[in-house]
Backbone as a chain_set.jsonl record, in Angstrom:
{"seq": "MDSASLEELYFATVLELADHRGHYWRITPTLLEGDDASRVLSPHTEAFILTAENPESAGQFSPEENAAATASLAHELDHASVVVRACPGYSLESDHVEPGFALLANPDDAPALRDYTMSLARSYRQNAIFHLTGRGLGLIGVLRPELQGFREVQITPSSSPVTAA", "coords": {"N": [[10.85, 10.603, 13.447], [7.8, 11.706, 15.685], [5.259, 8.529, 16.825], [2.166, 9.352, 16.093], [2.775, 11.773, 14.392], [4.103, 10.758, 12.047], [2.186, 8.331, 11.916], [-0.191, 9.924, 10.698], [1.549, 10.686, 8.339], [1.095, 8.77, 7.155], [-2.143, 8.21, 6.368], [-1.939, 10.629, 4.532], [-1.617, 9.273, 2.257], [-2.281, 9.114, -0.831], [-3.525, 5.87, -2.713], [-3.142, 4.047, -5.294], [-4.401, 1.829, -7.666], [-5.333, -0.828, -9.66], [-8.484, -2.233, -10.623], [-9.7, -5.556, -11.537], [-10.619, -5.557, -14.141], [-8.284, -3.973, -15.199], [-9.078, -0.909, -14.945], [-8.059, 1.981, -13.818], [-8.111, 2.92, -10.735], [-8.381, 5.724, -7.869], [-7.23, 6.04, -4.511], [-7.704, 6.941, -1.876], [-6.932, 7.894, 1.633], [-10.115, 9.135, 4.506], [-11.828, 10.741, 6.606], [-14.161, 11.382, 6.592], [-17.116, 10.367, 5.823], [-17.205, 7.097, 3.744], [-15.995, 4.84, 0.785], [-17.576, 1.564, -0.639], [-14.933, -0.72, -1.029], [-14.659, -2.704, -2.422], [-15.485, -3.769, -5.406], [-12.411, -2.289, -6.332], [-11.141, -4.56, -5.067], [-12.186, -7.082, -5.851], [-11.838, -10.097, -7.75], [-10.4, -10.641, -5.058], [-10.778, -10.357, -1.938], [-9.719, -7.937, 0.295], [-5.887, -6.643, -0.303], [-3.073, -6.744, 1.379], [-0.543, -3.2, 0.603], [2.261, -2.591, 0.532], [5.297, -1.089, 0.171], [8.972, -0.282, -1.599], [10.501, 1.434, -0.636], [11.856, 4.179, 0.67], [13.496, 3.597, 3.75], [12.407, 2.789, 7.022], [11.548, 5.175, 6.794], [13.533, 7.285, 6.519], [13.865, 8.677, 4.645], [17.043, 8.548, 3.388], [17.434, 7.651, 1.594], [19.418, 7.631, -1.493], [17.833, 8.095, -5.126], [18.621, 6.21, -6.914], [19.16, 3.724, -5.233], [16.238, 3.127, -4.118], [14.813, 2.497, -6.371], [16.564, 0.648, -6.901], [16.288, -0.981, -4.803], [13.471, -1.261, -5.219], [12.95, -2.663, -7.728], [14.152, -5.407, -6.51], [11.842, -6.281, -4.675], [10.093, -6.477, -6.558], [11.418, -8.915, -8.267], [11.329, -10.681, -6.553], [8.848, -10.842, -5.725], [7.593, -11.082, -8.026], [8.183, -14.072, -7.905], [7.253, -15.572, -6.579], [3.929, -17.069, -4.969], [1.319, -15.87, -5.104], [-1.168, -13.472, -5.784], [-0.591, -10.228, -7.168], [-0.996, -6.428, -7.581], [0.6, -3.977, -8.663], [0.541, -1.13, -6.778], [0.834, 2.512, -6.724], [2.2, 5.339, -4.803], [1.055, 8.27, -3.64], [1.325, 11.838, -2.506], [-0.684, 14.174, -2.592], [0.241, 17.309, -2.257], [2.537, 16.784, -3.338], [4.988, 16.478, -5.955], [5.404, 13.207, -5.733], [6.128, 10.513, -6.469], [5.947, 7.151, -4.446], [6.734, 3.355, -6.063], [4.563, 0.664, -4.668], [3.247, -2.239, -3.767], [0.768, -4.094, -4.123], [-0.592, -7.833, -2.319], [-2.807, -9.385, -3.093], [-5.582, -10.789, -1.553], [-7.958, -13.149, 0.087], [-10.652, -14.145, 2.243], [-10.186, -16.757, 2.962], [-7.097, -17.239, 3.529], [-5.576, -15.096, 3.464], [-4.557, -14.614, 6.224], [-2.065, -16.218, 6.717], [-0.846, -14.638, 4.374], [-1.148, -11.923, 5.03], [0.924, -12.384, 7.4], [2.977, -13.275, 5.367], [3.275, -10.744, 3.801], [3.496, -8.839, 6.304], [6.526, -9.735, 6.93], [8.264, -9.714, 4.175], [7.611, -6.425, 5.143], [10.082, -6.454, 6.923], [11.942, -7.292, 5.913], [12.629, -5.325, 3.693], [13.495, -3.028, 6.185], [11.222, -1.397, 6.181], [8.095, 0.732, 8.671], [5.611, 0.04, 7.999], [2.86, -1.863, 6.776], [-0.298, -0.969, 4.203], [-3.679, -1.809, 4.635], [-6.386, -3.46, 3.592], [-9.163, -3.473, 2.694], [-13.144, -4.18, 1.85], [-13.974, -1.995, 3.374], [-12.694, -0.413, 4.048], [-9.241, 1.684, 4.906], [-6.485, 0.163, 6.609], [-4.12, 0.125, 9.135], [-1.167, -1.112, 9.477], [1.669, -1.87, 12.156], [4.636, -2.656, 11.581], [7.917, -2.301, 11.444], [7.41, -0.653, 12.815], [5.38, -1.277, 15.871], [3.918, 0.052, 17.14], [1.88, 2.431, 14.73], [-0.465, 1.863, 14.316], [-4.17, 2.172, 12.466], [-6.673, 2.981, 11.237], [-8.93, 4.055, 8.631], [-11.274, 5.382, 6.542], [-12.339, 5.122, 3.049], [-11.844, 7.7, 0.342], [-12.812, 6.408, -2.928], [-11.785, 7.123, -6.895], [-12.055, 7.522, -9.741], [-9.582, 6.213, -11.967], [-8.097, 9.071, -15.01], [-5.151, 7.77, -15.834], [-2.276, 5.102, -15.147], [-0.169, 6.839, -12.122], [3.085, 7.211, -12.626], [5.911, 7.217, -10.915], [8.425, 10.025, -11.131]], "CA": [[9.392, 11.46, 13.755], [6.882, 10.426, 16.524], [3.91, 7.693, 16.14], [0.928, 9.639, 15.779], [3.451, 11.95, 13.203], [4.487, 9.481, 10.929], [0.492, 8.372, 11.044], [-0.501, 10.882, 10.081], [1.829, 11.046, 6.897], [0.992, 7.423, 6.015], [-2.377, 8.668, 5.872], [-2.195, 10.771, 3.59], [-1.387, 8.955, 0.894], [-2.847, 8.608, -1.956], [-3.044, 4.811, -3.885], [-3.597, 3.767, -7.044], [-4.838, 0.307, -8.111], [-6.48, -1.581, -11.04], [-9.312, -3.184, -10.605], [-9.097, -7.017, -11.897], [-10.316, -5.309, -15.776], [-7.931, -3.139, -15.688], [-9.336, 0.485, -14.844], [-7.964, 2.412, -12.506], [-8.703, 3.783, -8.452], [-8.096, 6.589, -6.638], [-8.106, 4.969, -3.171], [-7.949, 8.146, -0.502], [-7.898, 7.999, 3.248], [-11.367, 10.52, 5.142], [-12.085, 10.731, 7.657], [-15.094, 11.161, 6.072], [-18.356, 8.216, 5.157], [-16.15, 6.025, 3.118], [-16.338, 4.048, -0.395], [-17.24, 0.131, -0.979], [-13.312, -0.44, -2.287], [-14.52, -3.582, -3.057], [-15.07, -2.89, -6.486], [-11.339, -2.625, -6.651], [-10.189, -5.362, -4.754], [-12.607, -8.193, -6.149], [-12.965, -10.985, -7.347], [-10.408, -10.219, -3.871], [-11.861, -9.548, -0.034], [-8.411, -7.832, 0.052], [-4.945, -6.41, -0.392], [-1.576, -6.354, 1.677], [-0.027, -2.84, 0.508], [3.653, -2.58, 0.977], [6.862, -0.51, -1.105], [10.55, -1.132, -0.507], [11.09, 2.87, -0.409], [12.557, 4.999, 2.053], [13.563, 2.876, 4.891], [12.07, 3.703, 8.167], [10.527, 6.554, 6.606], [13.857, 8.366, 6.594], [14.361, 9.786, 3.014], [17.867, 8.961, 3.392], [18.15, 6.107, 0.163], [19.459, 8.008, -3.575], [16.587, 7.422, -6.395], [18.684, 4.731, -7.648], [18.711, 2.889, -4.058], [15.432, 3.643, -3.791], [14.973, 2.239, -7.199], [17.234, -0.9, -6.387], [15.143, -1.79, -3.294], [12.506, -1.845, -5.596], [13.372, -3.814, -8.719], [14.691, -6.426, -5.167], [10.919, -6.208, -4.152], [8.73, -7.039, -7.357], [11.593, -9.984, -8.552], [10.786, -11.947, -5.052], [7.126, -11.115, -5.831], [7.264, -12.541, -9.131], [9.043, -15.688, -8.179], [5.622, -15.512, -5.463], [3.038, -18.524, -5.157], [0.393, -14.313, -4.756], [-2.081, -12.516, -6.501], [0.42, -8.746, -7.089], [-1.386, -5.683, -9.054], [1.724, -2.654, -8.588], [0.479, 0.365, -5.908], [1.802, 3.606, -6.613], [1.425, 5.7, -3.435], [1.601, 9.147, -4.02], [0.184, 12.66, -2.227], [-1.227, 14.647, -2.941], [1.258, 17.969, -2.277], [4.135, 16.956, -4.371], [5.198, 14.538, -7.249], [6.637, 12.075, -5.416], [4.879, 8.472, -6.123], [6.426, 5.742, -4.011], [6.306, 2.398, -6.698], [3.709, 0.064, -3.75], [2.185, -3.393, -4.546], [-1.406, -4.518, -3.166], [-0.559, -9.021, -2.804], [-4.346, -9.358, -3.418], [-6.26, -11.947, -0.522], [-9.823, -13.968, 0.672], [-10.485, -14.817, 3.69], [-8.584, -18.36, 3.286], [-5.409, -16.435, 2.894], [-5.645, -14.018, 4.429], [-3.789, -14.112, 7.986], [-0.714, -16.606, 5.502], [-1.003, -13.69, 3.418], [-0.385, -11.169, 6.257], [2.388, -12.77, 7.453], [3.739, -12.618, 4.566], [3.673, -9.472, 3.306], [4.86, -8.763, 7.086], [8.379, -10.31, 6.764], [8.944, -8.547, 2.813], [8.708, -5.258, 4.847], [10.714, -6.309, 7.719], [12.912, -7.157, 5.573], [13.268, -3.864, 2.795], [12.845, -2.134, 6.784], [9.362, -0.661, 6.369], [7.611, 1.204, 9.367], [4.548, -0.698, 8.878], [1.957, -1.642, 5.898], [-1.687, -0.933, 4.89], [-4.741, -3.147, 4.947], [-6.942, -2.718, 2.602], [-10.483, -4.484, 2.528], [-13.916, -2.947, 1.494], [-14.408, -1.286, 4.367], [-11.121, 1.239, 3.831], [-7.494, 1.094, 4.639], [-6.292, 0.766, 7.527], [-2.546, 0.323, 8.744], [-0.217, -2.269, 10.534], [2.704, -1.354, 12.303], [5.822, -3.139, 10.635], [9.254, -2.634, 12.22], [7.019, -0.029, 14.551], [3.685, -1.631, 15.684], [2.371, 0.927, 17.483], [2.107, 2.302, 13.883], [-2.136, 1.15, 14.248], [-4.966, 2.707, 12.694], [-7.694, 2.496, 10.204], [-9.954, 5.277, 7.415], [-12.862, 4.866, 5.583], [-11.996, 5.929, 1.971], [-12.804, 7.934, -0.75], [-13.05, 5.71, -4.402], [-12.589, 7.977, -7.722], [-11.608, 7.06, -11.02], [-8.83, 7.231, -11.874], [-7.829, 8.646, -15.749], [-4.368, 6.919, -16.566], [-2.203, 4.763, -13.85], [0.873, 7.169, -11.757], [4.213, 6.818, -12.792], [7.858, 7.947, -10.679], [8.493, 11.001, -12.143]], "C": [[7.958, 10.515, 15.353], [5.669, 10.006, 15.679], [2.997, 9.01, 14.892], [1.773, 11.358, 14.479], [2.981, 11.326, 11.546], [2.687, 8.391, 10.507], [-0.553, 8.524, 10.161], [-0.609, 10.874, 8.28], [1.404, 9.935, 6.746], [-0.463, 7.472, 5.438], [-2.869, 10.089, 4.973], [-1.426, 10.546, 2.205], [-2.01, 8.259, 0.254], [-2.387, 7.18, -3.011], [-3.453, 4.621, -4.461], [-3.79, 2.141, -6.998], [-6.373, 0.339, -9.134], [-6.76, -2.652, -10.768], [-8.999, -4.719, -11.251], [-9.335, -6.482, -14.443], [-9.369, -4.07, -16.121], [-7.906, -2.18, -15.622], [-8.918, 0.446, -13.346], [-8.177, 3.376, -11.457], [-8.187, 4.417, -8.418], [-7.933, 5.987, -5.461], [-7.26, 6.408, -2.147], [-8.301, 8.462, 0.519], [-8.398, 9.239, 3.278], [-11.046, 9.842, 6.383], [-13.973, 11.428, 7.696], [-15.966, 10.569, 5.913], [-17.148, 8.537, 4.233], [-17.074, 5.563, 1.455], [-16.571, 2.803, -0.222], [-15.157, 0.064, -1.747], [-13.714, -2.008, -2.268], [-14.504, -4.017, -4.021], [-14.502, -3.118, -7.618], [-10.802, -3.853, -6.373], [-10.564, -6.713, -5.208], [-11.941, -8.907, -7.587], [-11.701, -11.102, -5.395], [-11.632, -9.88, -3.208], [-10.708, -7.923, 0.821], [-7.445, -7.703, 0.12], [-3.811, -6.015, 0.86], [-1.22, -5.439, 0.815], [0.933, -2.573, 1.105], [4.757, -1.868, 0.087], [8.118, -0.729, -0.009], [11.069, 0.44, -0.503], [11.228, 2.823, 0.083], [12.279, 4.07, 3.671], [12.852, 2.799, 5.921], [12.011, 5.193, 7.972], [11.454, 7.297, 6.665], [14.356, 9.503, 5.826], [15.986, 9.616, 3.058], [18.621, 7.915, 1.875], [18.611, 7.045, -1.11], [18.42, 7.282, -4.378], [17.122, 6.011, -6.828], [19.241, 3.961, -6.638], [17.603, 2.825, -3.226], [14.595, 2.389, -5.32], [15.108, -0.015, -7.008], [16.095, -1.806, -5.451], [14.028, -2.349, -4.213], [11.998, -3.009, -6.697], [13.6, -5.371, -7.615], [13.206, -7.142, -5.426], [10.075, -7.212, -5.273], [9.889, -8.739, -8.306], [10.993, -10.491, -7.233], [9.344, -11.796, -5.03], [6.505, -12.174, -6.856], [7.757, -13.848, -9.358], [8.133, -16.237, -6.856], [4.986, -16.005, -5.989], [1.699, -16.81, -4.647], [0.597, -13.99, -5.843], [-1.429, -10.875, -7.048], [-0.535, -7.774, -8.048], [-0.309, -4.425, -8.7], [0.484, -1.674, -8.18], [0.967, 1.719, -5.71], [1.073, 4.206, -5.47], [2.121, 7.138, -3.587], [1.023, 10.394, -2.508], [0.561, 14.119, -3.075], [-1.412, 17.036, -3.375], [1.926, 18.14, -2.629], [3.589, 15.722, -4.968], [5.83, 13.816, -7.058], [6.312, 11.145, -5.583], [6.369, 7.542, -5.421], [5.546, 4.062, -4.981], [5.745, 1.181, -4.642], [3.43, -0.981, -5.135], [1.571, -3.999, -3.651], [-0.615, -6.416, -3.418], [-1.838, -9.081, -1.739], [-5.108, -10.375, -2.515], [-7.709, -12.16, -0.116], [-9.137, -14.255, 1.721], [-9.37, -16.116, 4.437], [-7.244, -17.799, 4.068], [-5.076, -16.009, 3.269], [-4.418, -13.657, 6.074], [-2.16, -15.595, 7.349], [0.317, -15.037, 4.445], [0.04, -12.563, 4.353], [1.125, -11.162, 6.362], [3.483, -12.719, 6.021], [4.47, -11.739, 4.279], [4.442, -8.371, 4.552], [6.454, -8.398, 6.645], [9.015, -9.912, 5.885], [8.758, -7.087, 4.07], [9.268, -5.258, 6.252], [12.07, -6.007, 6.839], [13.913, -5.965, 4.773], [12.675, -2.828, 4.173], [11.578, -1.278, 6.419], [8.452, -0.444, 7.591], [6.372, -0.337, 9.807], [3.41, -0.945, 7.314], [0.485, -2.018, 5.784], [-2.055, -2.589, 3.92], [-5.606, -3.117, 4.064], [-8.34, -3.954, 2.18], [-12.065, -3.18, 2.156], [-14.265, -2.22, 2.233], [-13.704, 0.225, 4.614], [-10.336, 0.445, 4.827], [-7.537, 0.728, 5.802], [-4.16, 0.442, 8.138], [-1.462, -0.704, 10.183], [1.12, -1.768, 10.586], [3.526, -2.413, 12.657], [6.415, -3.125, 12.157], [8.589, -1.249, 13.783], [5.339, -0.24, 14.62], [2.81, -0.951, 16.537], [1.712, 1.758, 16.41], [0.358, 1.02, 13.404], [-2.875, 1.815, 13.924], [-5.732, 2.191, 11.166], [-7.934, 3.674, 9.515], [-10.998, 4.603, 6.116], [-11.685, 5.384, 4.092], [-12.289, 6.181, 0.801], [-12.377, 7.046, -2.503], [-12.914, 6.295, -5.919], [-11.531, 6.824, -8.986], [-10.218, 7.506, -11.266], [-8.152, 6.993, -14.079], [-6.577, 7.648, -16.783], [-3.265, 6.535, -14.951], [-0.307, 6.395, -13.452], [2.432, 6.918, -11.835], [5.281, 7.723, -11.707], [8.487, 8.425, -11.663], [10.988, 10.246, -12.257]], "O": [[7.569, 9.395, 15.683], [5.167, 10.463, 14.652], [3.095, 9.35, 13.713], [0.914, 11.879, 13.769], [2.178, 11.391, 10.615], [2.234, 7.964, 9.445], [-1.306, 7.906, 9.409], [-1.501, 10.944, 7.434], [1.129, 9.966, 5.546], [-0.588, 7.012, 4.303], [-4.04, 10.445, 4.84], [-0.874, 11.309, 1.412], [-2.343, 7.093, 0.467], [-1.435, 7.164, -3.791], [-4.616, 5.024, -4.435], [-3.204, 1.423, -6.188], [-7.463, 0.887, -9.302], [-6.106, -3.686, -10.633], [-7.799, -4.932, -11.427], [-8.708, -6.814, -15.449], [-9.57, -3.31, -17.068], [-6.865, -1.723, -16.096], [-9.092, -0.269, -12.359], [-8.402, 4.579, -11.592], [-7.088, 4.185, -8.922], [-8.791, 5.11, -5.356], [-6.041, 6.409, -1.973], [-9.347, 9.045, 0.804], [-7.936, 10.223, 2.7], [-10.389, 8.927, 6.88], [-14.676, 11.784, 8.641], [-15.424, 9.483, 5.708], [-16.458, 9.532, 4.009], [-18.225, 5.818, 1.099], [-15.703, 2.404, 0.554], [-14.536, 0.669, -2.621], [-12.7, -2.657, -2.011], [-13.607, -4.851, -4.145], [-14.246, -2.185, -8.379], [-10.045, -4.367, -7.197], [-9.712, -7.597, -5.13], [-11.561, -8.137, -8.468], [-12.303, -11.682, -4.491], [-12.75, -9.448, -3.488], [-11.084, -7.155, 1.706], [-7.081, -8.675, 0.781], [-3.808, -4.837, 1.215], [-1.265, -5.98, -0.29], [0.785, -2.261, 2.286], [4.937, -2.493, -0.958], [8.33, -1.02, 1.169], [12.284, 0.536, -0.325], [11.084, 1.779, 0.72], [11.285, 3.96, 4.389], [11.874, 2.517, 5.229], [12.319, 6.115, 8.729], [11.017, 8.427, 6.883], [14.902, 10.584, 6.045], [16.494, 10.684, 2.718], [19.742, 7.659, 1.436], [17.658, 7.059, -1.89], [18.197, 6.074, -4.295], [16.46, 4.996, -7.043], [20.093, 3.243, -7.162], [17.65, 2.581, -2.02], [13.825, 1.502, -4.949], [14.464, -1.064, -6.997], [15.431, -2.841, -5.515], [13.635, -3.514, -4.149], [11.111, -3.859, -6.627], [13.144, -6.418, -8.075], [13.09, -8.177, -6.083], [9.571, -8.308, -5.031], [9.214, -9.581, -8.898], [9.769, -10.611, -7.282], [8.65, -12.563, -4.364], [5.749, -13.145, -6.873], [7.813, -14.54, -10.374], [8.422, -17.275, -6.261], [4.915, -15.907, -7.214], [1.261, -16.985, -3.51], [1.538, -13.997, -6.636], [-2.434, -10.289, -7.45], [-0.854, -8.194, -9.16], [-1.102, -3.615, -8.22], [-0.418, -1.415, -8.977], [1.469, 2.064, -4.64], [-0.071, 3.943, -5.099], [3.339, 7.299, -3.652], [0.399, 9.895, -1.572], [1.43, 14.713, -3.713], [-2.19, 17.75, -4.009], [2.434, 19.261, -2.642], [2.764, 14.814, -4.87], [6.779, 13.484, -7.768], [6.061, 10.586, -4.515], [7.49, 7.41, -5.912], [4.393, 3.671, -4.797], [6.528, 1.088, -3.697], [3.383, -0.904, -6.362], [1.922, -4.348, -2.524], [-0.077, -6.571, -4.514], [-1.989, -8.958, -0.524], [-5.31, -11.24, -3.367], [-8.503, -11.223, -0.041], [-7.985, -14.48, 2.091], [-8.586, -16.361, 5.353], [-6.691, -18.142, 5.113], [-3.954, -16.276, 3.699], [-3.825, -12.707, 6.585], [-1.177, -15.481, 8.082], [1.458, -14.726, 4.104], [1.258, -12.394, 4.406], [2.054, -10.518, 5.876], [4.564, -12.142, 5.904], [5.696, -11.633, 4.329], [5.329, -7.541, 4.355], [7.145, -7.45, 6.275], [10.193, -9.622, 6.098], [9.814, -6.455, 4.078], [9.064, -4.238, 6.911], [12.89, -5.091, 6.895], [15.102, -5.677, 4.918], [11.791, -2.004, 3.937], [11.6, -0.13, 6.863], [7.814, -1.477, 7.793], [6.191, -1.117, 10.742], [3.225, 0.136, 6.755], [-0.106, -2.809, 6.519], [-1.562, -3.516, 3.277], [-5.279, -2.082, 3.482], [-8.295, -4.989, 1.515], [-12.087, -1.95, 2.185], [-15.141, -1.491, 1.768], [-13.994, 1.328, 5.077], [-10.467, -0.66, 5.353], [-8.638, 0.872, 6.334], [-3.196, 0.617, 7.393], [-1.322, -0.714, 11.407], [1.743, -1.337, 9.616], [3.381, -3.065, 13.692], [6.025, -3.497, 13.263], [8.968, -1.024, 14.933], [4.425, 0.237, 13.947], [1.604, -1.089, 16.741], [0.633, 2.105, 16.891], [0.17, 0.037, 12.687], [-2.945, 2.692, 14.785], [-5.411, 1.335, 10.341], [-7.084, 4.531, 9.754], [-11.194, 3.73, 5.271], [-10.553, 5.861, 4.185], [-12.856, 5.368, 0.072], [-11.356, 7.475, -3.041], [-13.959, 6.05, -6.523], [-10.744, 5.878, -8.952], [-9.706, 8.593, -10.994], [-7.876, 5.925, -14.626], [-6.765, 7.073, -17.855], [-3.294, 7.239, -13.942], [0.427, 6.758, -14.37], [2.916, 6.322, -10.873], [5.32, 8.946, -11.84], [8.972, 7.889, -12.66], [11.756, 10.773, -13.061]]}, "num_chains": 1, "name": "protein.A"}
């Protein structure tokens, strides 16, 4: 898949993230005017978001291989000294849900956390990660460094967490 198409595929992903009070929020990239995502990130200021599924966006992993990769990444994060929240991603056009993880940061630890998240993404063969700030959602290329982009986001309440089928 060419980079422009892959970038659009990434920005067709809706993310879900709970705030520090446990309220779930749907984060939808938009080309329109967006909302401030700070309330979802609080008390942190940004998050680096990754998954372990579908390495290289090839769609060649079986459901069992995807589940094993997700469990492995979850285990690594459980033993790391980072603040993590579940952050599944999905498409509004399908019922596919990909488990994801948001590593929360503040300005003083964001550079190191970005490097750590990118290292994890490389080891799980991910093309890119997301970077959520109060301003919106950035795309940071990992295996495909040319993948770079930014969208403002619409933030809407979600009644319950989405789960993988």
